[in-house]
GROMACS .gro file of C-alpha atoms in nm:
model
  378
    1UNK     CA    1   6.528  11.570   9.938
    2UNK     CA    2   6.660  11.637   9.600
    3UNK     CA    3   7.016  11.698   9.649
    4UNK     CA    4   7.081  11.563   9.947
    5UNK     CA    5   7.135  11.158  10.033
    6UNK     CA    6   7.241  11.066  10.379
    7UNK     CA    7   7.414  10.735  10.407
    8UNK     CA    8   7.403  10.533  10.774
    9UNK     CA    9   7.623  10.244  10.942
   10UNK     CA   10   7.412   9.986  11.103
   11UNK     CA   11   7.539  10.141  11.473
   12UNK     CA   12   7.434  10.499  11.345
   13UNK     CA   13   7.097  10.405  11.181
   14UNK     CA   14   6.979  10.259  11.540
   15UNK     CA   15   7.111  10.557  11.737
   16UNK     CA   16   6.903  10.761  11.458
   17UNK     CA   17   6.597  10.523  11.512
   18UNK     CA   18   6.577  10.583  11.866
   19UNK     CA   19   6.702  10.923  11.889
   20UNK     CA   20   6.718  11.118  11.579
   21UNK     CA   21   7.054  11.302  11.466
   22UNK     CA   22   7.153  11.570  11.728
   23UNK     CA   23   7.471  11.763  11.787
   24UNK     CA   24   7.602  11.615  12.095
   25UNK     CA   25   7.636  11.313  11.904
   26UNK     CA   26   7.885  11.352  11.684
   27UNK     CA   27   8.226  11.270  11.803
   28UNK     CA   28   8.404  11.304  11.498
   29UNK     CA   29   8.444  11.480  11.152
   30UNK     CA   30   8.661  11.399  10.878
   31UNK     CA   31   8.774  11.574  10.558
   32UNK     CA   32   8.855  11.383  10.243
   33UNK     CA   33   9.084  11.473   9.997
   34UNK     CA   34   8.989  11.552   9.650
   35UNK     CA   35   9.074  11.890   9.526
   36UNK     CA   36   8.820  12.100   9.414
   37UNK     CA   37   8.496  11.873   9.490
   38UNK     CA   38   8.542  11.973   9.839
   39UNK     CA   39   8.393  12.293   9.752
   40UNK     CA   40   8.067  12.167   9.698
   41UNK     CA   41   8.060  12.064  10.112
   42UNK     CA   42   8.081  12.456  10.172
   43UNK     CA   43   7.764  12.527  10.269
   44UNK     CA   44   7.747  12.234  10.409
   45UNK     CA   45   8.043  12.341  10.658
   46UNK     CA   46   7.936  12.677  10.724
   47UNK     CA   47   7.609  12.523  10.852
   48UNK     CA   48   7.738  12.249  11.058
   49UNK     CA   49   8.056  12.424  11.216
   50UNK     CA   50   7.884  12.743  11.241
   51UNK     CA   51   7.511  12.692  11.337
   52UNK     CA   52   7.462  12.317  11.432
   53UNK     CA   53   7.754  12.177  11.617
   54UNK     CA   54   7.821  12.516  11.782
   55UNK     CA   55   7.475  12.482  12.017
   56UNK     CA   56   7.712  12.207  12.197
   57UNK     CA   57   7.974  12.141  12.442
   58UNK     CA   58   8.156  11.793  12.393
   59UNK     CA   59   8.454  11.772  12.235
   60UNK     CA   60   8.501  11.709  11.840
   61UNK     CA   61   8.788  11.501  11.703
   62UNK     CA   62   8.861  11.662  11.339
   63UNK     CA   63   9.068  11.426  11.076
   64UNK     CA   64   9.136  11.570  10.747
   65UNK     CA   65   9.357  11.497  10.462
   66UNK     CA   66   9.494  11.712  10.186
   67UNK     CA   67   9.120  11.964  10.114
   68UNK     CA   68   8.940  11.797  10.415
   69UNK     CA   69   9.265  11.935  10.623
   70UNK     CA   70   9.224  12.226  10.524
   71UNK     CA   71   8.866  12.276  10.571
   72UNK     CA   72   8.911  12.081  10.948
   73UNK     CA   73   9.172  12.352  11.004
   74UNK     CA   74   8.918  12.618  10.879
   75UNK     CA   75   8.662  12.474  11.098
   76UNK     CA   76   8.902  12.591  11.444
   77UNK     CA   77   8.928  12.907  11.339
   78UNK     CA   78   8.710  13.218  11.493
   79UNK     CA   79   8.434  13.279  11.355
   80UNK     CA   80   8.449  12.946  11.103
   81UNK     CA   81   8.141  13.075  10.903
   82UNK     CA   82   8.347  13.407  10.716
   83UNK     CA   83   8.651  13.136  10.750
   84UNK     CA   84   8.493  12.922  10.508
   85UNK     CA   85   8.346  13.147  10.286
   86UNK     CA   86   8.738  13.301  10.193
   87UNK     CA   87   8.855  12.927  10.159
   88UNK     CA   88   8.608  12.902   9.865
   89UNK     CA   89   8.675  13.216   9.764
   90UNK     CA   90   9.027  13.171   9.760
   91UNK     CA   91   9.005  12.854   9.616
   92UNK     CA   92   8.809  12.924   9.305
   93UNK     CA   93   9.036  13.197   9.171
   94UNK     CA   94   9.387  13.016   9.266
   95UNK     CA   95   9.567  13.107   8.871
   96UNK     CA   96   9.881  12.997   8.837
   97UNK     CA   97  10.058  13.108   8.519
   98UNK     CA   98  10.164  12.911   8.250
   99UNK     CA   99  10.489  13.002   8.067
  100UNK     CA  100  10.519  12.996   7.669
  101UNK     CA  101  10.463  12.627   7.614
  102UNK     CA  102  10.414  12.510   7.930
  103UNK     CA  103  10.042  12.276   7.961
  104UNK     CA  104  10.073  12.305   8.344
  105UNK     CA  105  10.258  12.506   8.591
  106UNK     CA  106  10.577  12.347   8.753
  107UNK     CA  107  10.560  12.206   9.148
  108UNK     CA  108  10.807  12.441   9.223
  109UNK     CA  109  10.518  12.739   9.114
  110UNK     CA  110  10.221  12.592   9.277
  111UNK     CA  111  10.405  12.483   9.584
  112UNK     CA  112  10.540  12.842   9.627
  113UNK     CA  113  10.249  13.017   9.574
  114UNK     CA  114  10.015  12.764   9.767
  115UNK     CA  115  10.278  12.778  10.061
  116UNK     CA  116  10.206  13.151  10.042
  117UNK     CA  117   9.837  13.152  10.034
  118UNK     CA  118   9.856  12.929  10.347
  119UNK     CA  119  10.011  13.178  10.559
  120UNK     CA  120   9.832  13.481  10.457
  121UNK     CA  121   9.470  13.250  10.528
  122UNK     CA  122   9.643  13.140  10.849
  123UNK     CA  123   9.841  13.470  10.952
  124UNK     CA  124   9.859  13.499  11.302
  125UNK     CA  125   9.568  13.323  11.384
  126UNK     CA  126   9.695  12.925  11.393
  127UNK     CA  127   9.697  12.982  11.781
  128UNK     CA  128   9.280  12.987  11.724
  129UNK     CA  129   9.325  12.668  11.540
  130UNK     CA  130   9.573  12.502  11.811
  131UNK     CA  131   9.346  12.601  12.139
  132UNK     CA  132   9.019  12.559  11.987
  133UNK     CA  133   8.822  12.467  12.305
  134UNK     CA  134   8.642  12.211  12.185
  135UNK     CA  135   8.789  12.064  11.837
  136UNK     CA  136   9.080  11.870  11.837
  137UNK     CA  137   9.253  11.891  11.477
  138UNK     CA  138   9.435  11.579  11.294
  139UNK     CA  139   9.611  11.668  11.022
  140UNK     CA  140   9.648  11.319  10.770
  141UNK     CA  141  10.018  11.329  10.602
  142UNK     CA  142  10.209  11.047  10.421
  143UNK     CA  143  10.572  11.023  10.495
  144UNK     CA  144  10.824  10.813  10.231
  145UNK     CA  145  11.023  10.571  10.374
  146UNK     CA  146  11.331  10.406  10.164
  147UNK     CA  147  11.314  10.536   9.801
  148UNK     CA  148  11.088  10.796   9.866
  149UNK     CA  149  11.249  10.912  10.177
  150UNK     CA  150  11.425  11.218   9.992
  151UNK     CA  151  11.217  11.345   9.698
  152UNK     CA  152  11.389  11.244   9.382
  153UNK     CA  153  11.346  11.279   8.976
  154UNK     CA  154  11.413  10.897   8.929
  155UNK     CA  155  11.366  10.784   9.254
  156UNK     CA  156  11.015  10.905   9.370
  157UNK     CA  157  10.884  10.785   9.054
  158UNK     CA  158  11.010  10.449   9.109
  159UNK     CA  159  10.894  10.493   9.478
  160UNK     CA  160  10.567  10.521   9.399
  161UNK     CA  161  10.558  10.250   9.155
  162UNK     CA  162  10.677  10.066   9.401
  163UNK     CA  163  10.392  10.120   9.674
  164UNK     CA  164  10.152  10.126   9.379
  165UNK     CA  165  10.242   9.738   9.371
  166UNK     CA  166  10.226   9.675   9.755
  167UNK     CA  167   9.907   9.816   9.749
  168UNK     CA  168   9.755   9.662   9.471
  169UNK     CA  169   9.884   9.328   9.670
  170UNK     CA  170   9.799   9.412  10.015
  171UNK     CA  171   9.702   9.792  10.149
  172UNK     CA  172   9.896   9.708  10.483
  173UNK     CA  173  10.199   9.635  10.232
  174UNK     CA  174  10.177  10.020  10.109
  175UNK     CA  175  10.377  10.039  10.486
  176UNK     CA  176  10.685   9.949  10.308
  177UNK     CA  177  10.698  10.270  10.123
  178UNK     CA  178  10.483  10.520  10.309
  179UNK     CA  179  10.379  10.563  10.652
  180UNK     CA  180  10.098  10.771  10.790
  181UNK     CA  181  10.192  11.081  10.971
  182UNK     CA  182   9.913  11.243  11.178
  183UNK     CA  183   9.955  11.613  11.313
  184UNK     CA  184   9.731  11.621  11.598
  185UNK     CA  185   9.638  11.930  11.823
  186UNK     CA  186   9.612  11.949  12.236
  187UNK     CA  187   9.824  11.633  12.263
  188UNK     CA  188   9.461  11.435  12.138
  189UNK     CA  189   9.470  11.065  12.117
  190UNK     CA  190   9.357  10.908  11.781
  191UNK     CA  191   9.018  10.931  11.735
  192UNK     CA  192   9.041  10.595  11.500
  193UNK     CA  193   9.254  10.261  11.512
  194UNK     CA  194   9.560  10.237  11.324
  195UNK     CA  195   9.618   9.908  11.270
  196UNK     CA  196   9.545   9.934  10.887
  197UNK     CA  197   9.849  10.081  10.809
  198UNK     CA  198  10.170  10.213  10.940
  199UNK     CA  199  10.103  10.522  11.155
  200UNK     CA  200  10.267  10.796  11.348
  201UNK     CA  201  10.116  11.035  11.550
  202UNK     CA  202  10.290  11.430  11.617
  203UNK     CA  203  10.216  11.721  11.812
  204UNK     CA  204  10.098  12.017  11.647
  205UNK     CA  205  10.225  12.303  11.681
  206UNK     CA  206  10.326  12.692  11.600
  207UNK     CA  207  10.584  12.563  11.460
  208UNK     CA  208  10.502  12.273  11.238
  209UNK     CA  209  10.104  12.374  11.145
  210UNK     CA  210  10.172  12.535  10.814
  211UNK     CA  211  10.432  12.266  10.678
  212UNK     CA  212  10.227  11.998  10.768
  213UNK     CA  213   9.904  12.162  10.626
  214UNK     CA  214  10.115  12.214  10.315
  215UNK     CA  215  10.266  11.866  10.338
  216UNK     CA  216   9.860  11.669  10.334
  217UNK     CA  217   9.803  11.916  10.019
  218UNK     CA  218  10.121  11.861   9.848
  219UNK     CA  219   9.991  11.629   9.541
  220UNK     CA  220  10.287  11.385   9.449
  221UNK     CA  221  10.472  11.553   9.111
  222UNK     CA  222  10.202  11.843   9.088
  223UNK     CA  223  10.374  12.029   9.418
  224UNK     CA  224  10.662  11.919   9.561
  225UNK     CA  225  10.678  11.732   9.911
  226UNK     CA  226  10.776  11.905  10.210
  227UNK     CA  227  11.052  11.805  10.381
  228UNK     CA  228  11.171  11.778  10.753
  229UNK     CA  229  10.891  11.943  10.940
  230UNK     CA  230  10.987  12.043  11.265
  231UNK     CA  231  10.910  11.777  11.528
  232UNK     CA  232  10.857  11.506  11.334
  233UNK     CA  233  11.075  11.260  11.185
  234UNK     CA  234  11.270  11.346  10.877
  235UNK     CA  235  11.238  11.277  10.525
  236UNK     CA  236  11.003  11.378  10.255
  237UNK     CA  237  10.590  11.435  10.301
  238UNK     CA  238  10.316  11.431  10.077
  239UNK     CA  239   9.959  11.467  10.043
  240UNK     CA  240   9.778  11.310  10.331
  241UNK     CA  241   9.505  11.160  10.059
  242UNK     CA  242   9.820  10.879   9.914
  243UNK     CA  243   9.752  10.677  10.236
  244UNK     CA  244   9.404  10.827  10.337
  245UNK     CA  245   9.202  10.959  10.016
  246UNK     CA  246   8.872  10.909  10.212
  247UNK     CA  247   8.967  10.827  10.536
  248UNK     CA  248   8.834  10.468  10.554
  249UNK     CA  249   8.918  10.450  10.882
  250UNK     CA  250   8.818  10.230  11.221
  251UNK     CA  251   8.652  10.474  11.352
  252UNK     CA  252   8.433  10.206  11.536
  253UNK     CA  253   8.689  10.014  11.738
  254UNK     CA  254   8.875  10.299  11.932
  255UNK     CA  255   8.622  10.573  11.911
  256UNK     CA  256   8.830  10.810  12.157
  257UNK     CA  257   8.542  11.075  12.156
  258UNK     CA  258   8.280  10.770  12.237
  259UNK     CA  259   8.288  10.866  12.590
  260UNK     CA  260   8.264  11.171  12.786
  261UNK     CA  261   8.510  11.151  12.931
  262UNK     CA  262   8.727  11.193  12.669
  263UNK     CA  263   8.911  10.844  12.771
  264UNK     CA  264   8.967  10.555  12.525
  265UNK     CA  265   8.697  10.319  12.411
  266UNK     CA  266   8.806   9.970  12.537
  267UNK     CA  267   8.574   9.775  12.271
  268UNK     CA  268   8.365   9.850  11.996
  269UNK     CA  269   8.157  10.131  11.960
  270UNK     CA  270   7.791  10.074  12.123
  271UNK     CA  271   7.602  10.343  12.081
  272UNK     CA  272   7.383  10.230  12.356
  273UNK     CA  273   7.583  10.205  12.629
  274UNK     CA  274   7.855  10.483  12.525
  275UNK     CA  275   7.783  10.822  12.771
  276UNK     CA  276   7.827  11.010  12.411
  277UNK     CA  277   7.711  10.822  12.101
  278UNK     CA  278   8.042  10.970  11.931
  279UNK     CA  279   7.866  10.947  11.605
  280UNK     CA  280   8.089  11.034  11.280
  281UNK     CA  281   7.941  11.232  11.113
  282UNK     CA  282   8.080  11.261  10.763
  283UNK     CA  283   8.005  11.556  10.466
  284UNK     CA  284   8.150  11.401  10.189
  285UNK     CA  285   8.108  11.436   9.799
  286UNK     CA  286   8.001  11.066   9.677
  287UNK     CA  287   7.866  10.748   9.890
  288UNK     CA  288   8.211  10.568   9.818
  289UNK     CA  289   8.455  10.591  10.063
  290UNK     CA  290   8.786  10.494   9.872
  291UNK     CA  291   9.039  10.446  10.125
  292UNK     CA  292   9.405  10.544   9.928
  293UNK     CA  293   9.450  10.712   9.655
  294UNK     CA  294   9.642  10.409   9.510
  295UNK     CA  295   9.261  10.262   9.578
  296UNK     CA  296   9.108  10.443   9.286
  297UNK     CA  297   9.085  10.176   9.055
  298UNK     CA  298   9.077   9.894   9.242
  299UNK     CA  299   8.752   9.905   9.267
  300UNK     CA  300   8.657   9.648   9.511
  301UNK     CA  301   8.806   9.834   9.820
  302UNK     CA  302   8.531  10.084   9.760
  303UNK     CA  303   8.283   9.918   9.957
  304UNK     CA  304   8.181   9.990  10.292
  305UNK     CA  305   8.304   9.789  10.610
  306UNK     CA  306   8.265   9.777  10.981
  307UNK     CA  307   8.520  10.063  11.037
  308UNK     CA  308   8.226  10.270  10.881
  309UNK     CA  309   7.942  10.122  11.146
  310UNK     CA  310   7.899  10.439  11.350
  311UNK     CA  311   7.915  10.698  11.044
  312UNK     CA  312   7.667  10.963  10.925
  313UNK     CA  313   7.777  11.041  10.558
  314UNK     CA  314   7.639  11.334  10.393
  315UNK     CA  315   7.626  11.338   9.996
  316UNK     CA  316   7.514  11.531   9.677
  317UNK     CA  317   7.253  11.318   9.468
  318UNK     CA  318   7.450  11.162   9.177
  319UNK     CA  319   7.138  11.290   8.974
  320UNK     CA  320   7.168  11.640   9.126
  321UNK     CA  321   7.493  11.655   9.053
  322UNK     CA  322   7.399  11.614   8.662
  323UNK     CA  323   7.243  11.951   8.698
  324UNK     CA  324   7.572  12.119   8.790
  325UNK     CA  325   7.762  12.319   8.493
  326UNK     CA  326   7.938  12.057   8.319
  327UNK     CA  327   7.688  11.795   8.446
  328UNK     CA  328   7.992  11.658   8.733
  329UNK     CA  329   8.145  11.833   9.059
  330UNK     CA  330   8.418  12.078   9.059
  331UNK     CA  331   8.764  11.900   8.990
  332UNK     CA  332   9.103  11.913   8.848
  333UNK     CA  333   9.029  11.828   8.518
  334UNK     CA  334   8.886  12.179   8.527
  335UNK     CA  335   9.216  12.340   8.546
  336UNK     CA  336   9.279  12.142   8.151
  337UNK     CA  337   8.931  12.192   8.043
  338UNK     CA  338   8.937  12.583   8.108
  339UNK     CA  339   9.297  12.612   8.053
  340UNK     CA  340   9.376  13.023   8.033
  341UNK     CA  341   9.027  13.080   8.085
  342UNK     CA  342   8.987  13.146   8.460
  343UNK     CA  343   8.647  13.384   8.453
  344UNK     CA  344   8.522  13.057   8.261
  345UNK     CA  345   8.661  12.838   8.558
  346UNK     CA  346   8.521  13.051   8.833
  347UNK     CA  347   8.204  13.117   8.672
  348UNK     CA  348   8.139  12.737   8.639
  349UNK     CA  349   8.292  12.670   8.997
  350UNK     CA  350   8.074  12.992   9.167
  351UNK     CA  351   7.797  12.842   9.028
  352UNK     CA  352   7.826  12.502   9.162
  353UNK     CA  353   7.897  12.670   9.492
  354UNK     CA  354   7.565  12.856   9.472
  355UNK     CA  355   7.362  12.592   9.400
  356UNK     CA  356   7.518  12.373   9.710
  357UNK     CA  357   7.336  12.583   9.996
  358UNK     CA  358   7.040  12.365   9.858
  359UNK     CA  359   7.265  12.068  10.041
  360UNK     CA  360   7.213  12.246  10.394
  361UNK     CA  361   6.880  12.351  10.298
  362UNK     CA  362   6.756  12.025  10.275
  363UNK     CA  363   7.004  11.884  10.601
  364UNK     CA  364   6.808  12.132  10.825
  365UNK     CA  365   6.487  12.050  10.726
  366UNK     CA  366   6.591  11.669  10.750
  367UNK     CA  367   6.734  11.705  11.111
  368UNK     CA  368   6.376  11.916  11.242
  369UNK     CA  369   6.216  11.563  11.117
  370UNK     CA  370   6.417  11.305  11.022
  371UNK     CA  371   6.261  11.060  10.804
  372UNK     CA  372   6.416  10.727  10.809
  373UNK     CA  373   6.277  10.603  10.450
  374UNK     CA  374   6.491  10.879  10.318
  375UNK     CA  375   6.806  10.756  10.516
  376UNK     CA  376   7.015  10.499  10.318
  377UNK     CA  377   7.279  10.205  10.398
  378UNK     CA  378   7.627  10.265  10.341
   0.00000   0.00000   0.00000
């Protein structure tokens, strides 16, 4: 494999040894946050949710934040292979315009126009995303509590500064100013612990789908947060990515989907003795798996732990990636670097896109004959 690196948890790597990777293993999916690099796991998606996991029958917890919500969402919807090929479509040519002087459009723009292009991509179809008979949906959102309980000019700035601290101190501490909200579909338990952090769990519904979907994309000061969403406690919400950028979550220690059942796992993860292995299996853009956004720079929470035991984490070669116009992935920094320029911006972006089908490419041929020398630790 030249583009392709698959990353294993001690758990996963023996369930590989002995049994290779199949579909009725995987119990969950996540979706990480981080803007436009998610379109390089679009092939990837189309190939997984529309050809691989669909030969099976076992339910499939799906946790996204912010992007990864989005694409879980995607993933529920009829026919999820044409569903994801309009996401990247519609995500590469999303213009906003600038007025005279203006470096960047105001939160007020993108949030009304991304609101927008949520319900014409969702328009009378979120009951296919709701009933899906197999996935269950969690959508990742992070509530402010205290300061940033009512979005602000002075105070969510000082809010933030504020949990930016905690965290740096203590991620648990981060509870103090944000909480994690999760949306979840078909009244679906957890399919992680949630001892980590402060957490909150809502039903999904008609009602609340596209605010919340809006609320785990809604980038603190770039879009503004969404407030009140129906059925869930008040106050302001933001991006889903602030308390789960990567979802570095225990997926090992309450791995609802680790038994057939459907009923809770009452100790760790063994993926000997579960009835379903429950694997996670994770498409992702990088090996790290940072788990808050406040995390970015601190560096030494980007290691793996035993939360990440059971996970199958799918990733572009660094190296690869140097081949990519620009020589990096898809990301925000695009939006400077191209400025006005958007056939520049989707030229470079289409590219990219084209050049990640050799990322399921080289997954199929690795699942027909897995070779474990080519299978790294996380």
């Amino acid at each position: 494999m030249k583009a392709l690196r698959i990353y294993a948890g001690p758990q996963a790597r023996r369930h590989i040894e002995k049994n290779g990777l199949r579909p009725q293993d995987i119990g969950v999916v996540p979706g990480a946050a981080g803007g436009p690099k998610g379109l390089m796991l679009g092939a990837l998606d189309r190939f997984i949710f529309g050809d691989w996991l669909a030969q099976t029958t076992q339910p499939v917890h799906l946790a996204g934040a912010s992007i990864g919500a989005w694409r879980m969402a995607t993933a529920c919807l009829n026919d999820p292979v044409a569903a994801f090929e309009r996401l990247e479509h519609d995500y590469i040519h999303q213009h906003y315009e600038l007025q005279p002087g203006q470096k960047r459009p105001s939160a007020e723009l993108v949030s009304e126009q991304f609101g927008q292009s949520l319900k014409d991509f969702y328009g009378g179809r979120v009951h296919e995303v709701l009933n899906h008979p197999r996935f269950r949906l969690h959508i990742i959102t992070s509530r402010g509590r205290h300061l940033l309980g009512r979005e602000h000019r002075i105070a969510t700035p000082l809010g933030y500064l504020g949990a930016f601290l905690s965290n740096s101190m203590h991620r648990k501490a981060m509870g103090a100013w944000l909480e994690r909200v999760v949306f979840s579909s078909r009244n679906a338990p957890l399919p992680f612990a949630t001892h980590d952090l402060r957490t909150r769990q809502v039903a999904l519904s008609e009602a609340n789908f596209n605010p919340a979907l809006q609320a785990s994309c809604s980038i603190p000061f770039m879009l503004k947060a969404v407030h009140n969403i129906p059925g869930a406690p008040p106050g302001a919400y933001w991006d889903g990515g602030i308390t789960d950028y990567h979802l570095h979550l225990n997926y090992a220690s309450n791995l609802i989907a680790g038994h057939a059942d459907g009923t809770p796992a009452t100790d760790d993860f063994d993926a000997e003795k579960s009835a379903a292995p429950g694997l996670v299996l994770y498409p992702h853009f990088q090996k790290a798996v940072v788990p808050g956004w406040l995390d970015k720079g601190l560096k030494w929470r980007h290691g793996a732990t035993h939360f990440l035991d059971n996970m199958v984490l799918l990733a572009p070669d660094p190296d690869w990636v140097k081949t990519l116009p620009n020589g990096k992935l898809p990301d925000r920094s695009d939006f400077m670097r191209y400025g006005a320029d958007l056939q520049g911006r989707v030229k470079a972006w289409s590219a990219a896109t084209a050049a990640s089908t050799q990322l399921a490419e080289e997954l199929q041929g690795w699942l027909a004959r897995p070779d474990m020398g080519s299978l790294s630790s996380l």
